[in-house]
Short mmCIF file of N, CA and C in Angstrom, two decimals:
data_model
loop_
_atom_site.label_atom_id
_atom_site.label_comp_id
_atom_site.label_asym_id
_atom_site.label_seq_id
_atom_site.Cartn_x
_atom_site.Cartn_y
_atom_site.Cartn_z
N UNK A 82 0.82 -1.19 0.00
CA UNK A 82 0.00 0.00 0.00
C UNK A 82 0.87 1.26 0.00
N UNK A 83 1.89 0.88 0.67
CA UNK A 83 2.43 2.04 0.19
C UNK A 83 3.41 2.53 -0.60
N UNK A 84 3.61 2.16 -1.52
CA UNK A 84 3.86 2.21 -2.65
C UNK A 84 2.93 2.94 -3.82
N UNK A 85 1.43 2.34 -3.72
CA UNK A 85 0.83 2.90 -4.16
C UNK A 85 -0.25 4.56 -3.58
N UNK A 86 0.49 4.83 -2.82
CA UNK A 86 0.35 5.97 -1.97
C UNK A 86 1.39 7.13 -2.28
N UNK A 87 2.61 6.87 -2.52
CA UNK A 87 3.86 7.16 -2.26
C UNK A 87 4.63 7.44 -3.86
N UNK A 88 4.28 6.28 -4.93
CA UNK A 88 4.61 5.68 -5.84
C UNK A 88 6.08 5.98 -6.11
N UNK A 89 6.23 5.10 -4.63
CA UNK A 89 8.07 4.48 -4.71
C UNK A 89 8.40 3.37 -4.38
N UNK A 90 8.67 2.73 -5.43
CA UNK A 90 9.15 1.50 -5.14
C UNK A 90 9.82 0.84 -3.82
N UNK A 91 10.72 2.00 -3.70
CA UNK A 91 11.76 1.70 -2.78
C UNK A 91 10.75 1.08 -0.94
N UNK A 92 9.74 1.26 -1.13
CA UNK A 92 8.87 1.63 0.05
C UNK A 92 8.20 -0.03 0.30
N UNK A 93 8.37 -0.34 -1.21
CA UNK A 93 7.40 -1.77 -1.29
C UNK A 93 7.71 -3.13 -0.15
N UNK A 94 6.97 -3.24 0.57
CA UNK A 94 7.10 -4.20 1.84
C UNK A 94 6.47 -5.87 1.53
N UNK A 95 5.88 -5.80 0.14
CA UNK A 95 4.72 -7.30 0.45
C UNK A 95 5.70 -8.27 -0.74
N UNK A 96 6.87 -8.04 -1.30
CA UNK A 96 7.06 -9.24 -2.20
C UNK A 96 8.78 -8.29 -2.86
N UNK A 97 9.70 -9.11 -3.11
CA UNK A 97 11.13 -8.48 -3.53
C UNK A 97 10.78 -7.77 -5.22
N UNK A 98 10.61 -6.70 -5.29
CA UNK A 98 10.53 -6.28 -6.61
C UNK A 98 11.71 -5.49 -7.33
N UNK A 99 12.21 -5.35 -8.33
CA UNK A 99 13.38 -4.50 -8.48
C UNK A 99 12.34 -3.14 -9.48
N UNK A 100 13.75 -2.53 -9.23
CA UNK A 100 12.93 -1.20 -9.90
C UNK A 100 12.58 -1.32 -11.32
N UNK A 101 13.79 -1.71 -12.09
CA UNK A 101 13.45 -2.24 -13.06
C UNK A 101 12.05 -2.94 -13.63
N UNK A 102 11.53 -4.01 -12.91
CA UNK A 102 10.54 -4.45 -13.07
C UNK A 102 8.96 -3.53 -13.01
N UNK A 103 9.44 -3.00 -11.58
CA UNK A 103 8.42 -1.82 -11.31
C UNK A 103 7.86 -0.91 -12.84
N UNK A 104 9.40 -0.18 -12.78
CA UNK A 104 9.35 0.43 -14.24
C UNK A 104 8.42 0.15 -15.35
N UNK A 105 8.85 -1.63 -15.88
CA UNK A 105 8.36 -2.00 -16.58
C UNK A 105 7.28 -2.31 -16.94
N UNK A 106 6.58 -2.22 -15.56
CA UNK A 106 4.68 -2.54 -15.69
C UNK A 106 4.15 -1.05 -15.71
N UNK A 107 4.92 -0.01 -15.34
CA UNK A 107 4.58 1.09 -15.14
C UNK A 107 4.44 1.82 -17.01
N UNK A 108 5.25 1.65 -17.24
CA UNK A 108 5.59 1.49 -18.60
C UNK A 108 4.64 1.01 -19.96
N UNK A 109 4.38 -0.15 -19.21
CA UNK A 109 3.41 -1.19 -20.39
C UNK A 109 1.96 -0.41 -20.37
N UNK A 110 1.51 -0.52 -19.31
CA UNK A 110 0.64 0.09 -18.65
C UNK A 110 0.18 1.18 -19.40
N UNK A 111 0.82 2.18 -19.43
CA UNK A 111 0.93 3.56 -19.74
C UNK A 111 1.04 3.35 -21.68
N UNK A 112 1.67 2.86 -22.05
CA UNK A 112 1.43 2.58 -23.35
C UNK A 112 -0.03 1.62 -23.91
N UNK A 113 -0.26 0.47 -23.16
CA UNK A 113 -1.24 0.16 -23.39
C UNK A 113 -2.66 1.56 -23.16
N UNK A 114 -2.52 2.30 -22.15
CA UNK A 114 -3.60 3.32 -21.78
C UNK A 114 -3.16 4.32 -23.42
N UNK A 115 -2.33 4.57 -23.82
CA UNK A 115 -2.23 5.49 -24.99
C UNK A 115 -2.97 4.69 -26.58
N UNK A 116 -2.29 3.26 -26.29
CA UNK A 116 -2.71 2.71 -27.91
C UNK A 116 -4.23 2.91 -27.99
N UNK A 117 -4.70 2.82 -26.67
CA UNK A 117 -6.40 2.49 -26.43
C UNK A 117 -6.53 4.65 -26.93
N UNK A 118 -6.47 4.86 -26.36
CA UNK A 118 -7.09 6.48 -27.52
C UNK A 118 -6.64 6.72 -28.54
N UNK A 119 -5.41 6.05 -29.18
CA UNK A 119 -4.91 6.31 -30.18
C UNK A 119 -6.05 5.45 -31.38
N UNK A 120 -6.30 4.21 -30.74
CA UNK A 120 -7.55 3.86 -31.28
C UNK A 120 -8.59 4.48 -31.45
N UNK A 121 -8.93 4.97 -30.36
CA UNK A 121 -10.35 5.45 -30.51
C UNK A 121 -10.38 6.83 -31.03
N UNK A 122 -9.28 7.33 -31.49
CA UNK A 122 -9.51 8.61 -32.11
C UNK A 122 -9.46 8.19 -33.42
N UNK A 123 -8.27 7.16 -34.00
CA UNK A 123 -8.73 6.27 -34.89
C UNK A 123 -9.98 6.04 -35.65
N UNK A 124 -10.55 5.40 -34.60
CA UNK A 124 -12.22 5.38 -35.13
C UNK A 124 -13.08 6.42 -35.40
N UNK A 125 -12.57 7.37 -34.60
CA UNK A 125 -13.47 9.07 -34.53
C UNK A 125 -12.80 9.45 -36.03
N UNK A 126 -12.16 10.16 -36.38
CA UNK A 126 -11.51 10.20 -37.79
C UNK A 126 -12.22 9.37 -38.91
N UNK A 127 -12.07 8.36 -38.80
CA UNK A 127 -12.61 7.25 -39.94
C UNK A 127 -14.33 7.56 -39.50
N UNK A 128 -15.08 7.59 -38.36
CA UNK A 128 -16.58 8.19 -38.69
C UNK A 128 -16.79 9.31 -39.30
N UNK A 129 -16.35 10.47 -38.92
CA UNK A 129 -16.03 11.45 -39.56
C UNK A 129 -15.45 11.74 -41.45
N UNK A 130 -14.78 10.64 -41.27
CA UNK A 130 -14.16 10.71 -42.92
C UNK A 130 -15.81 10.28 -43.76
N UNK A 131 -16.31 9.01 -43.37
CA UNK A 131 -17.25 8.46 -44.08
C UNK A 131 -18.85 9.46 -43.64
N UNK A 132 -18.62 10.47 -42.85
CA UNK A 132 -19.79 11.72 -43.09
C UNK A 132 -19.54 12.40 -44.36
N UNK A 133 -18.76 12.86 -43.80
CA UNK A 133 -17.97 14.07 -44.87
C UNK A 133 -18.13 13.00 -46.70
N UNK A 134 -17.78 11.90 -46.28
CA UNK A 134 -17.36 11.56 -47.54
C UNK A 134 -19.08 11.21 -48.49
N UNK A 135 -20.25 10.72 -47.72
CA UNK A 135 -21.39 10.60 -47.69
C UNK A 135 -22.02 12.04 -48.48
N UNK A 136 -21.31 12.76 -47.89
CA UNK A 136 -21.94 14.11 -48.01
C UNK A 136 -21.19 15.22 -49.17
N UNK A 137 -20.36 14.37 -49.54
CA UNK A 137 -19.89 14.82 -50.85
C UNK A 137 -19.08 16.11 -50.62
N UNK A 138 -18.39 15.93 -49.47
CA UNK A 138 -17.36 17.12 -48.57
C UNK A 138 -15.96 16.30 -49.00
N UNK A 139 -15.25 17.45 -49.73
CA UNK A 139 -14.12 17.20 -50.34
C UNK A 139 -13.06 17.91 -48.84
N UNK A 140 -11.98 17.67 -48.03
CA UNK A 140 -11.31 18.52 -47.52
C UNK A 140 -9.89 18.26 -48.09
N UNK A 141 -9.02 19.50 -48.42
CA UNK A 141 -7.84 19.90 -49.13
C UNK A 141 -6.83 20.07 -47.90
N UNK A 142 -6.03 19.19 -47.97
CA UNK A 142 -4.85 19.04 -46.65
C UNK A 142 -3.77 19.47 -47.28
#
């Protein structure tokens, strides 16, 4: 718990963790939380494309 209070490893009392490892879920974690909006803006874009495109809306990039 306290670790997750604190968010320092160094503090962690319930199991031998290295920082490294810590890191690494901290890490995954945080990338997995990004791919997930990177998706879903993904999808927002592509609804958007097929309005516009429905609707005979040309946009010039």
């Amino acid at each position: 718990m306290a670790v997750a209070v604190s968010n320092d490893i160094e503090r962690c009392t319930c199991h031998n963790t290295t920082y490294e490892s810590f890191e690494r879920e901290r890490y995954n974690a945080e990338a997995k939380r990004l791919k997930c909006i990177i998706t879903k803006l993904e999808e927002e874009n592509e609804y958007y494309r097929k309005i516009l495109e429905n609707n005979k809306i040309e946009i010039q990039l």
